[in-house]
């Protein structure tokens, strides 16, 4: 039976060794999984972009890689937000803007696909925490509500019916519906105003890195 | 370890001393993540893996543990194993990890884990500790899954929504729509629904346990 001092020394040694083993093991595991995580992220981004881009035969670049970071307070954030561009033979086909709407609970992050003529191809909510059963209808997996934006331009029709437009609101979620409409209008306004800049050459593209 | 012991351990984790329904430990993830059966099950399985691994490894280290240093060693051990499970979870169940978000790393704060490691695993042989960690984890996963199923059924009228995120593409068509979804009980999906649901499960377990005790006390004639 080892003495008390001995046991304490052994305990300390164990703590130190365990720390070293844990640090080494975890860094190894992180290196092993990092590649998988990157692949998942890229695949998820592609799946999401596909829903707000024109059919793949209409463009010949890789929009997920043709990325630009745009800072414009009208998009709902002071931070830079990614814009993905689709081109054919180098000419603009569509752009996908990321917009932040202020929802009922928290921020709603939207992808807004706009074709070169300024018409909406599609809108999808990619991150939100809206009330289940009410506001979460903005999620394309929960209801078709958000699909009605497709084909709209920046005209007067792009507003809720009760505000004089022709977008049906989600029942019981006026605040959520209005926030999404407002953010989509903001995206269209920024697109119209900064169009040339949005489709500027690919030189500024910085791949899939996350914004700073 | 004898079979009778193993059965008692398993019974303890699932029923007599269930972490969620009797010890009422680890309620934070239990209440937050149990919105659907699949979400509950996923976090339950991650907790099960962590509990089995921490109980077994604490038992293996028990001869080197000095009382003064027991807590730091166990905390370091639990934190490392949770981080490992979190990394694996993110690599293999990416979409589910996005949805469960912070709650996978937060398994580290689940007091059931430290409680079982400190009060039981460091006093017994590895086989018994493994059985106990597994049984307690299974009991916790069962409550998470059960509460998730209850809330999903009442809130959305469905079961196994998003099963493909846990079981792979095979499970894409597993979702069962048992009741019309549009008239679901909204309360069940909201946070208060988690409290009501858990209370119902605790009451149900108490009732069954009481009835069994009463039956045992009055021998049949």
Short mmCIF file of C-alpha atoms in Angstrom, two decimals, chain A residues 34-49 62-69 81-85 98 111 202 204-212, chain B residues 94:
data_model
loop_
_atom_site.label_atom_id
_atom_site.label_comp_id
_atom_site.label_asym_id
_atom_site.label_seq_id
_atom_site.Cartn_x
_atom_site.Cartn_y
_atom_site.Cartn_z
CA UNK A 34 -12.27 18.23 -40.42
CA UNK A 35 -12.33 17.01 -44.01
CA UNK A 36 -15.72 15.32 -43.55
CA UNK A 37 -17.16 18.45 -41.97
CA UNK A 38 -15.92 20.60 -44.87
CA UNK A 39 -17.50 18.19 -47.35
CA UNK A 40 -20.81 18.30 -45.45
CA UNK A 41 -20.74 22.09 -45.37
CA UNK A 42 -20.04 22.34 -49.11
CA UNK A 43 -22.78 19.80 -49.92
CA UNK A 44 -25.32 21.57 -47.72
CA UNK A 45 -24.49 24.94 -49.32
CA UNK A 46 -24.90 23.43 -52.80
CA UNK A 47 -28.27 21.91 -51.87
CA UNK A 48 -29.49 25.21 -50.51
CA UNK A 49 -28.20 27.23 -53.47
CA UNK A 62 -19.83 26.95 -59.78
CA UNK A 63 -21.85 29.53 -57.82
CA UNK A 64 -20.83 28.05 -54.46
CA UNK A 65 -17.22 28.96 -55.25
CA UNK A 66 -17.99 32.26 -57.04
CA UNK A 67 -18.50 34.15 -53.83
CA UNK A 68 -18.36 37.81 -52.90
CA UNK A 69 -18.66 39.33 -49.47
CA UNK A 81 -22.71 38.66 -45.97
CA UNK A 82 -21.92 36.23 -48.77
CA UNK A 83 -23.30 36.67 -52.30
CA UNK A 84 -23.06 33.75 -54.74
CA UNK A 85 -23.01 34.43 -58.47
CA UNK A 98 -27.85 36.45 -47.99
CA UNK A 111 -31.07 33.17 -49.20
CA UNK A 202 -14.32 36.67 -60.06
CA UNK A 204 -12.48 39.06 -55.56
CA UNK A 205 -13.81 35.58 -54.98
CA UNK A 206 -12.51 33.93 -51.86
CA UNK A 207 -13.91 30.44 -52.07
CA UNK A 208 -15.68 28.81 -49.16
CA UNK A 209 -13.89 30.51 -46.27
CA UNK A 210 -16.21 31.90 -43.64
CA UNK A 211 -16.57 35.64 -43.30
CA UNK A 212 -14.21 37.29 -40.78
CA UNK B 94 -23.85 16.83 -39.71
#
